[in-house]
Amino acid sequence: MPGNVILVGFMGAGKSACGRVLARRLGRCFVETDDMIVARDGRPIPEIFRQEGEEAFRRLESEALEALRLKSDDIIATGGGLPCRDGRMEALRTLGMVVWLRGDLDELLARARRGGHRPMLDNRGAPEIEALYRAREPYYARAHLTVDTVGQTVDQVVHRIVTALRESHARV
Ligand code: S3P
């Protein structure tokens, strides 16, 4: 197993914030699939959505997922929709320990809206966003570890992941 830690979860779950702190704490490199896509494509994500639509973005995600096979011992934050296609959670699980940062939908959305433009939230009302979240949950739930982020600080979430990593190393 390549020994990465892969963070999954809905927009606003704290994948980037927790991933960055976790990487620093463990002395590992931090990688974001969204950054890989932007670096390779040359356009910001909202621009890709605007010019070519969601399906084109999902194809770029598949390429990023392929490229992750070269990584080992990294901390990887995935985009909120990346794991939510058939086969993708299985692919992520072969790369290392997959951690779902689970949250309360209202809290996630408040955080996501503070943190820059998310094209998936454009032109969607509350019921549609809730439906999107519910449709994604079964994918996230296939993670090796679920960490509840409700009312937790970044440090508390990171501590929880570090503890789980130590326990899993103790078992092998
Ligand atoms: C998306 C989430 C975004 C980004 C893109 C699509 C989604 O990442 O990949 O806008 O489908 O949920 P974050 O989860 O970091 O916001």
CSV table of C-alpha atoms and ligand atoms in Angstrom, one decimal:
chain,number,residue,atom,x,y,z
A,1,MET,CA,0.0,0.0,0.0
A,2,PRO,CA,1.5,3.4,-1.0
A,3,GLY,CA,0.9,4.9,2.4
A,4,ASN,CA,-0.9,8.1,1.5
A,5,VAL,CA,-3.7,9.7,3.6
A,6,ILE,CA,-6.6,10.7,1.4
A,7,LEU,CA,-9.2,13.2,2.7
A,8,VAL,CA,-12.7,13.0,1.2
A,9,GLY,CA,-15.9,14.9,2.0
A,10,PHE,CA,-18.4,17.5,0.9
A,11,MET,CA,-17.4,21.1,0.0
A,12,GLY,CA,-16.6,23.0,3.2
A,13,ALA,CA,-15.6,19.8,5.1
A,14,GLY,CA,-12.1,21.2,5.8
A,15,LYS,CA,-10.2,18.9,3.6
A,16,SER,CA,-7.7,21.6,2.6
A,17,ALA,CA,-7.3,23.1,6.0
A,18,CYS,CA,-6.9,19.8,7.8
A,19,GLY,CA,-4.8,18.3,5.1
A,20,ARG,CA,-2.3,21.1,5.3
A,21,VAL,CA,-2.0,20.9,9.1
A,22,LEU,CA,-1.8,17.1,9.0
A,23,ALA,CA,1.0,17.2,6.4
A,24,ARG,CA,3.0,19.7,8.5
A,25,ARG,CA,2.5,17.6,11.6
A,26,LEU,CA,3.7,14.4,9.9
A,27,GLY,CA,6.4,16.0,7.8
A,28,ARG,CA,4.7,14.8,4.6
A,29,CYS,CA,3.9,16.6,1.3
A,30,PHE,CA,0.4,18.0,0.8
A,31,VAL,CA,-1.4,17.5,-2.6
A,32,GLU,CA,-4.8,18.7,-3.7
A,33,THR,CA,-6.5,17.1,-6.7
A,34,ASP,CA,-8.1,20.5,-7.6
A,35,ASP,CA,-4.6,22.1,-7.8
A,36,MET,CA,-3.4,19.2,-10.0
A,37,ILE,CA,-6.3,19.9,-12.3
A,38,VAL,CA,-5.7,23.6,-12.5
A,39,ALA,CA,-1.9,23.1,-12.9
A,40,ARG,CA,-2.5,20.8,-15.8
A,41,ASP,CA,-5.4,22.5,-17.5
A,42,GLY,CA,-4.2,26.1,-17.0
A,43,ARG,CA,-7.7,27.4,-16.2
A,44,PRO,CA,-9.3,28.1,-12.8
A,45,ILE,CA,-12.0,25.5,-11.8
A,46,PRO,CA,-15.0,27.9,-12.2
A,47,GLU,CA,-13.7,28.7,-15.7
A,48,ILE,CA,-13.6,25.0,-16.7
A,49,PHE,CA,-17.2,24.6,-15.4
A,50,ARG,CA,-18.3,27.7,-17.3
A,51,GLN,CA,-16.7,27.0,-20.6
A,52,GLU,CA,-17.1,23.2,-20.8
A,53,GLY,CA,-19.5,22.1,-18.0
A,54,GLU,CA,-19.3,19.6,-15.2
A,55,GLU,CA,-18.7,16.4,-17.3
A,56,ALA,CA,-15.5,17.9,-18.7
A,57,PHE,CA,-14.3,18.7,-15.2
A,58,ARG,CA,-15.1,15.1,-14.1
A,59,ARG,CA,-12.9,13.8,-16.9
A,60,LEU,CA,-10.1,16.0,-15.6
A,61,GLU,CA,-10.7,14.5,-12.2
A,62,SER,CA,-10.3,11.0,-13.7
A,63,GLU,CA,-6.9,12.0,-15.1
A,64,ALA,CA,-5.9,13.4,-11.7
A,65,LEU,CA,-6.9,10.2,-10.0
A,66,GLU,CA,-4.7,8.2,-12.4
A,67,ALA,CA,-1.8,10.5,-11.7
A,68,LEU,CA,-2.3,9.9,-7.9
A,69,ARG,CA,-0.9,6.4,-8.5
A,70,LEU,CA,2.5,7.9,-8.6
A,71,LYS,CA,2.2,9.3,-5.0
A,72,SER,CA,3.3,7.6,-1.9
A,73,ASP,CA,3.3,8.8,1.7
A,74,ASP,CA,1.5,12.1,0.8
A,75,ILE,CA,-1.5,13.8,2.3
A,76,ILE,CA,-4.1,14.2,-0.5
A,77,ALA,CA,-7.1,16.4,-0.4
A,78,THR,CA,-9.7,15.5,-3.0
A,79,GLY,CA,-12.4,17.7,-4.5
A,80,GLY,CA,-15.8,17.2,-3.0
A,81,GLY,CA,-17.2,15.4,-6.0
A,82,LEU,CA,-14.2,13.3,-6.9
A,83,PRO,CA,-15.0,10.1,-5.0
A,84,CYS,CA,-18.6,10.1,-6.1
A,85,ARG,CA,-18.5,8.1,-9.3
A,86,ASP,CA,-18.5,4.3,-9.6
A,87,GLY,CA,-15.1,2.8,-9.0
A,88,ARG,CA,-13.4,5.9,-7.7
A,89,MET,CA,-13.6,5.2,-3.9
A,90,GLU,CA,-12.2,1.7,-4.7
A,91,ALA,CA,-9.3,3.4,-6.6
A,92,LEU,CA,-8.7,5.8,-3.7
A,93,ARG,CA,-8.7,3.0,-1.2
A,94,THR,CA,-5.8,1.3,-3.0
A,95,LEU,CA,-3.7,4.5,-2.5
A,96,GLY,CA,-3.7,4.6,1.3
A,97,MET,CA,-6.0,5.4,4.2
A,98,VAL,CA,-9.1,7.2,3.1
A,99,VAL,CA,-10.7,9.5,5.7
A,100,TRP,CA,-14.2,11.0,5.4
A,101,LEU,CA,-14.5,14.4,7.1
A,102,ARG,CA,-18.2,14.3,7.9
A,103,GLY,CA,-20.1,17.4,8.8
A,104,ASP,CA,-23.5,18.9,9.3
A,105,LEU,CA,-24.8,20.2,6.0
A,106,ASP,CA,-25.7,23.7,7.2
A,107,GLU,CA,-22.2,24.1,8.7
A,108,LEU,CA,-20.5,22.7,5.6
A,109,LEU,CA,-22.4,25.1,3.3
A,110,ALA,CA,-21.7,28.1,5.5
A,111,ARG,CA,-18.0,27.2,5.4
A,112,ALA,CA,-18.0,26.4,1.6
A,113,ARG,CA,-19.7,29.8,0.8
A,114,ARG,CA,-17.0,31.7,2.9
A,115,GLY,CA,-14.2,29.9,1.0
A,116,GLY,CA,-14.5,31.1,-2.6
A,117,HIS,CA,-16.5,30.2,-5.7
A,118,ARG,CA,-17.9,26.7,-5.8
A,119,PRO,CA,-19.6,26.2,-9.2
A,120,MET,CA,-21.6,23.2,-7.9
A,121,LEU,CA,-23.4,25.5,-5.5
A,122,ASP,CA,-24.4,28.0,-8.3
A,123,ASN,CA,-28.1,28.0,-9.3
A,124,ARG,CA,-29.0,25.2,-6.8
A,125,GLY,CA,-31.5,25.8,-4.1
A,126,ALA,CA,-31.4,24.2,-0.7
A,127,PRO,CA,-33.4,21.1,-1.6
A,128,GLU,CA,-31.1,20.4,-4.6
A,129,ILE,CA,-28.0,20.9,-2.5
A,130,GLU,CA,-29.3,18.5,0.1
A,131,ALA,CA,-30.1,15.9,-2.6
A,132,LEU,CA,-26.6,16.3,-3.9
A,133,TYR,CA,-25.2,15.7,-0.4
A,134,ARG,CA,-27.4,12.7,0.3
A,135,ALA,CA,-26.5,11.2,-3.1
A,136,ARG,CA,-22.8,11.6,-2.2
A,137,GLU,CA,-22.9,10.2,1.3
A,138,PRO,CA,-22.9,6.5,0.3
A,139,TYR,CA,-19.6,7.1,-1.6
A,140,TYR,CA,-17.9,8.9,1.3
A,141,ALA,CA,-19.1,6.3,3.7
A,142,ARG,CA,-16.8,3.7,2.0
A,143,ALA,CA,-13.8,5.5,3.6
A,144,HIS,CA,-11.6,3.5,6.0
A,145,LEU,CA,-12.2,6.1,8.7
A,146,THR,CA,-15.0,8.6,9.4
A,147,VAL,CA,-14.2,11.7,11.5
A,148,ASP,CA,-17.0,13.9,12.7
A,149,THR,CA,-16.1,17.5,12.3
A,150,VAL,CA,-19.2,19.0,13.9
A,151,GLY,CA,-18.0,21.6,16.5
A,152,GLN,CA,-14.4,20.4,16.1
A,153,THR,CA,-11.4,22.6,15.5
A,154,VAL,CA,-8.9,21.8,12.7
A,155,ASP,CA,-6.4,20.7,15.4
A,156,GLN,CA,-8.9,18.3,17.0
A,157,VAL,CA,-9.7,16.7,13.6
A,158,VAL,CA,-6.0,16.3,12.8
A,159,HIS,CA,-5.4,14.8,16.2
A,160,ARG,CA,-8.1,12.2,15.6
A,161,ILE,CA,-6.5,11.3,12.2
A,162,VAL,CA,-3.0,11.0,13.7
A,163,THR,CA,-4.3,8.7,16.5
A,164,ALA,CA,-6.1,6.5,13.9
A,165,LEU,CA,-2.9,6.3,11.8
A,166,ARG,CA,-0.8,5.3,14.9
A,167,GLU,CA,-3.4,2.6,15.8
A,168,SER,CA,-3.4,1.2,12.3
A,169,HIS,CA,0.4,1.0,12.3
A,170,ALA,CA,0.3,-0.7,15.7
A,171,ARG,CA,-2.0,-3.3,14.2
A,172,VAL,CA,0.3,-4.3,11.3
B,1,S3P,C1,-16.6,20.2,-6.3
B,1,S3P,C2,-15.9,20.6,-5.2
B,1,S3P,C3,-14.7,21.5,-5.3
B,1,S3P,C4,-14.1,21.4,-6.7
B,1,S3P,C5,-15.2,21.6,-7.7
B,1,S3P,C6,-16.3,20.6,-7.7
B,1,S3P,C7,-17.8,19.3,-6.0
B,1,S3P,O1,-13.7,21.1,-4.3
B,1,S3P,O2,-13.5,20.1,-6.9
B,1,S3P,O3,-15.7,22.9,-7.6
B,1,S3P,O4,-18.3,18.7,-7.0
B,1,S3P,O5,-18.2,19.1,-4.9
B,1,S3P,P1,-14.0,21.4,-2.7
B,1,S3P,O6,-14.6,20.2,-2.1
B,1,S3P,O7,-12.6,21.6,-2.2
B,1,S3P,O8,-14.8,22.6,-2.6
